[in-house]
Short mmCIF file of C-alpha atoms in Angstrom, two decimals:
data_model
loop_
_atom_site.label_atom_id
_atom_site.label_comp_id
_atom_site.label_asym_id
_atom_site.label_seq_id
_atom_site.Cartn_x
_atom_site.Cartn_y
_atom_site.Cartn_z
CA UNK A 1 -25.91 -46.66 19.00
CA UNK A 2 -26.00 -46.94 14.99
CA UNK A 3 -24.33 -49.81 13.71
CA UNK A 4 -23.99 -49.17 9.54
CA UNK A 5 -24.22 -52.10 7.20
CA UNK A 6 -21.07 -53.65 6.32
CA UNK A 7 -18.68 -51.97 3.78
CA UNK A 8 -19.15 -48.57 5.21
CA UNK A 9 -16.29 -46.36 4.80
CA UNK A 10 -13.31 -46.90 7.07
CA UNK A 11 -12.90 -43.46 8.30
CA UNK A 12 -15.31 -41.53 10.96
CA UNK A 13 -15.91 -37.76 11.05
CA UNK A 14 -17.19 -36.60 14.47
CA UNK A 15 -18.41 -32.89 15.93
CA UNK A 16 -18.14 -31.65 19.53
CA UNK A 17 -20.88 -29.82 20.27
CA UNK A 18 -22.76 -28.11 23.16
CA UNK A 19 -25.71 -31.34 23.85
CA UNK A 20 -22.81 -33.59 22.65
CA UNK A 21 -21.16 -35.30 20.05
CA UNK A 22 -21.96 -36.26 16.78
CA UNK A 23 -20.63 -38.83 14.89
CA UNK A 24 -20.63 -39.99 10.32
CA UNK A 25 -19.69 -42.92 8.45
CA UNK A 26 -19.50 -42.67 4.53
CA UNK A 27 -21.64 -45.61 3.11
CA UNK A 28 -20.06 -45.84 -0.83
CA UNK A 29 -22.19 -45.67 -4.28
CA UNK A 30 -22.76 -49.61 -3.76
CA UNK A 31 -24.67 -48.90 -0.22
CA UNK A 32 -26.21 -45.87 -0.89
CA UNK A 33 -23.65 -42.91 -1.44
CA UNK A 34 -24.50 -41.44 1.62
CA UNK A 35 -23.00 -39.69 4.56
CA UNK A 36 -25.17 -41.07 7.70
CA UNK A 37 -24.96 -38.88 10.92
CA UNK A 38 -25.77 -40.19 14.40
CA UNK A 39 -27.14 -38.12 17.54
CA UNK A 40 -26.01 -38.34 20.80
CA UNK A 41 -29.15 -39.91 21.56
CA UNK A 42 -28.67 -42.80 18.58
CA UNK A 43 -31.31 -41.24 16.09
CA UNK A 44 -29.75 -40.81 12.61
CA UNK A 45 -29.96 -38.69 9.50
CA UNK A 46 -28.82 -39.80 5.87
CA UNK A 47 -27.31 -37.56 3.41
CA UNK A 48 -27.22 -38.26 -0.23
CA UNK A 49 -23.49 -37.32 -1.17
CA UNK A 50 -22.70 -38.32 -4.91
CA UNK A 51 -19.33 -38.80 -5.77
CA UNK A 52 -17.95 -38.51 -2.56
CA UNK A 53 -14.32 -37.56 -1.60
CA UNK A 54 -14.07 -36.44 1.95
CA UNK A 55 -16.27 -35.02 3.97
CA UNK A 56 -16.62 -33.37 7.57
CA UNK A 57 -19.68 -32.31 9.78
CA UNK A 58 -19.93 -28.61 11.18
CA UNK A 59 -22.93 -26.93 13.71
CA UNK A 60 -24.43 -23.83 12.02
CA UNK A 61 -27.32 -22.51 13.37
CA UNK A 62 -27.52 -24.92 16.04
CA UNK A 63 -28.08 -27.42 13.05
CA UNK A 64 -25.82 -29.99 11.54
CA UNK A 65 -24.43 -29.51 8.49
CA UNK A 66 -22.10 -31.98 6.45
CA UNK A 67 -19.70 -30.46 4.13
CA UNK A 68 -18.19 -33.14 1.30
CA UNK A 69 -16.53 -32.82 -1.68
CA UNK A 70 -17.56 -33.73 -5.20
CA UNK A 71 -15.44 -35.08 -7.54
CA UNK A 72 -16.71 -35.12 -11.05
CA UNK A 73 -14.63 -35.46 -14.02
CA UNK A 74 -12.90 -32.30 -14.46
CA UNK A 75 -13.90 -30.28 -11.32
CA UNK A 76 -14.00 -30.61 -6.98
CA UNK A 77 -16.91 -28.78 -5.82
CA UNK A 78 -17.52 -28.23 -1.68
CA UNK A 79 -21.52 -28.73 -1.13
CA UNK A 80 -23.28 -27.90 1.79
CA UNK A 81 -25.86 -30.27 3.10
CA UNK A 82 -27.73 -28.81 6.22
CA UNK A 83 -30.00 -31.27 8.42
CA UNK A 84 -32.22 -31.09 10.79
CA UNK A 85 -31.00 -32.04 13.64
CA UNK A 86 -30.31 -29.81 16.58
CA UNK A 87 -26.95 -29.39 18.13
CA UNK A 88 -26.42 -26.39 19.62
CA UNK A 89 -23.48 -24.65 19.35
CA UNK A 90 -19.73 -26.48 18.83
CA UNK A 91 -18.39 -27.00 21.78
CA UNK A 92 -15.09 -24.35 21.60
CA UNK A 93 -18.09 -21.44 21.85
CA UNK A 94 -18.10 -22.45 25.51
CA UNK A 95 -14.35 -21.80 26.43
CA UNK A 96 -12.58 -19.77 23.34
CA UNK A 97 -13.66 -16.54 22.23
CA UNK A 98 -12.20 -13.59 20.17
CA UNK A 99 -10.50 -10.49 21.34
CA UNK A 100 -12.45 -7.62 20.81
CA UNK A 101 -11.29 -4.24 19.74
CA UNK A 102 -9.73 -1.65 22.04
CA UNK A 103 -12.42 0.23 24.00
CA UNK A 104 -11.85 4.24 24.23
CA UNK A 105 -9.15 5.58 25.97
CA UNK A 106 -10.17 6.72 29.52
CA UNK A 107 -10.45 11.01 30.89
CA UNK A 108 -7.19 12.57 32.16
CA UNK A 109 -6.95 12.18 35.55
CA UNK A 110 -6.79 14.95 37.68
CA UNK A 111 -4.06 17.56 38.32
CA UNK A 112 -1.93 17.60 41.26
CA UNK A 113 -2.67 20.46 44.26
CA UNK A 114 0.63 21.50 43.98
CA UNK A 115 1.51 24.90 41.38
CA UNK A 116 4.35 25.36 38.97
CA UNK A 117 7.86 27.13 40.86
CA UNK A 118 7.35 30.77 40.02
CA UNK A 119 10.16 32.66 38.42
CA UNK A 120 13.21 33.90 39.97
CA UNK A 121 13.17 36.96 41.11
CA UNK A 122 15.47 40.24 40.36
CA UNK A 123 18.92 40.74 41.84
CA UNK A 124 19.23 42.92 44.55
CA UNK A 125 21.26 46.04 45.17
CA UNK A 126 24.99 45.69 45.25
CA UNK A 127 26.40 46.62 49.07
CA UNK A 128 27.93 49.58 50.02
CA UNK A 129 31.57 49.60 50.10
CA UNK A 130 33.94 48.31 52.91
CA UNK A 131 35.75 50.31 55.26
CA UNK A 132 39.14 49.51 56.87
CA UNK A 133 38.98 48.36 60.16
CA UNK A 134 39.97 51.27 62.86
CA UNK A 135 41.01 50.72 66.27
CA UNK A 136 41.41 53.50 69.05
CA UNK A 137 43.40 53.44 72.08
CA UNK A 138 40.00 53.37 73.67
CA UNK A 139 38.82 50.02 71.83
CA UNK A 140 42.41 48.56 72.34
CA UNK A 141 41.62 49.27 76.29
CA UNK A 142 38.58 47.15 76.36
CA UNK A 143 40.07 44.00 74.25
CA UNK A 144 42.58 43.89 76.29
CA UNK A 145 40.41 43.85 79.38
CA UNK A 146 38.18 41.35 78.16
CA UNK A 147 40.87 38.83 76.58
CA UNK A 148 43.12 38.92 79.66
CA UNK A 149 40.90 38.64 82.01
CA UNK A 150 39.02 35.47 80.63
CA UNK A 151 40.43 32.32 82.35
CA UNK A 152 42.17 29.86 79.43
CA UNK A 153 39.99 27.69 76.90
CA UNK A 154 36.71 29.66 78.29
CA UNK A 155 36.23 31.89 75.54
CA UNK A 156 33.74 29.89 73.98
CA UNK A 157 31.76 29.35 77.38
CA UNK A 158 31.01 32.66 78.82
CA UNK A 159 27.49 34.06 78.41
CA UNK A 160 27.18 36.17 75.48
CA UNK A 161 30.49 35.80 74.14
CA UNK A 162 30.77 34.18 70.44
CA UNK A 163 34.61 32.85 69.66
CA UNK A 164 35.01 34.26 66.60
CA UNK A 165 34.43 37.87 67.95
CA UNK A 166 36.81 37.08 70.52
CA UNK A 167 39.26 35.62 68.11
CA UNK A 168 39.17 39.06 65.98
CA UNK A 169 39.49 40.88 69.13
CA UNK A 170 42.82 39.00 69.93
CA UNK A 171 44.07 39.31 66.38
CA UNK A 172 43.54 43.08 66.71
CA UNK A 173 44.63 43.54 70.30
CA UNK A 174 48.14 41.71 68.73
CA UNK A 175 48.42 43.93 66.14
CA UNK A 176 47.46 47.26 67.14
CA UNK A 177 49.28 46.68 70.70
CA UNK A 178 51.96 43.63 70.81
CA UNK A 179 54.52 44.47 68.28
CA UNK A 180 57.41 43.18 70.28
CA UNK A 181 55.36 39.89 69.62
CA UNK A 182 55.47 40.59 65.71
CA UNK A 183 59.10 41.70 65.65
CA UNK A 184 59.85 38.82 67.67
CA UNK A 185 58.40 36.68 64.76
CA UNK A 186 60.00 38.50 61.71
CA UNK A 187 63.32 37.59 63.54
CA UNK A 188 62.63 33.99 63.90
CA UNK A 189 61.32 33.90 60.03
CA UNK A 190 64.78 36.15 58.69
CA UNK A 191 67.09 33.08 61.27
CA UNK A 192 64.84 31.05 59.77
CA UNK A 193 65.94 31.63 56.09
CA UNK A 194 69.48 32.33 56.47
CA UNK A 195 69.70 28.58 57.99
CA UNK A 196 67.99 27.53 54.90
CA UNK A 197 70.23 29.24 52.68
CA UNK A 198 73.28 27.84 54.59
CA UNK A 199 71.83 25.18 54.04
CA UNK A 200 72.21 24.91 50.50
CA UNK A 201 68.45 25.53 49.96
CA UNK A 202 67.62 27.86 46.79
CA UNK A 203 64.15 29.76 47.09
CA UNK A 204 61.62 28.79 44.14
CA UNK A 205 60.18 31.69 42.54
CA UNK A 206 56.49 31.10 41.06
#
């Protein structure tokens, strides 16, 4: 290791670098006026710096190189003093780098196997018009054979007989052939009313 000769300046620059680090002491006008920069491996290299403010070392083309300023009488000038000694690179080259600029956006991918919905189609036809139901004496013969002749709560459970037919079958058979059942009714519903009215109760129109 260097040791400088006494009165060297009491501030150190060093540099990190990539075969290790360097290290400067400023020896003033008195001692030389000189920037002296040590290796790793102890060999040194002066560097005449006249008028001397500050300095600092930097690795440029795997060189050192000591930056200082100048300080005449009525101007600061930055010099550059390259050396020869080797350094490799500083040491951040290892571990920091800059980001680099967006590469090209990538191809579309590919489309999916499955098409657009086509378009609705047309309307059809409007249906041709209802007819009132019609019920012979003939047709009343056979509802009433089937609906009285099915045992209670079985309509829904004999082979090939759907409970809604049935039920329209009853409702026809009731109206077509029961009307003692529907005057029956109308006289409960007319009781019905005049109790109401009795009552007290006024019918609400609307």
């Amino acid at each position: 290791m260097a040791t400088w000769n006494k009165g060297a300046w009491n501030s150190l620059r060093g540099l990190v670098t990539t075969t290790g680090v360097f290290s400067s002491a400023y020896l003033p006008g008195n001692l030389g006026e000189q920037v002296i920069v040590v290796a790793p491996n102890g060999a040194e290299t002066a560097v005449h710096t006249p008028k001397l403010g500050d300095w600092f070392l930097a690795a440029e083309d795997a060189k050192v190189t000591v930056y200082y300023l100048r300080l005449d009488d009525n101007a600061k000038t930055l010099v550059r003093v390259p050396t020869a000694l080797a350094c490799g690179g500083w040491a951040g080259e290892l571990v920091t780098g800059g980001t680099g600029p967006v590469g090209p956006s990538g191809p579309a991918g590919p489309k999916g196997d499955k098409g657009d919905t086509g378009a609705v189609g047309p309307s059809g036809a409007p249906g041709a018009p209802g007819k009132d139901a019609q019920v012979d004496d003939t047709t009343v013969d056979k509802i009433a054979a089937r609906v009285w002749t099915l045992p209670p709560g079985q309509y829904a459970n004999i082979s090939g007989v759907d409970l809604g037919t049935m039920a329209q079958e009853f409702i026809a058979y009731l109206l077509t052939q029961r009307q003692d059942l529907w005057q029956g009714s109308i006289q409960r519903i007319d009781e019905a009313v005049l109790n109401l009215s009795a009552a007290g109760y006024q019918p609400k129109a609307g």
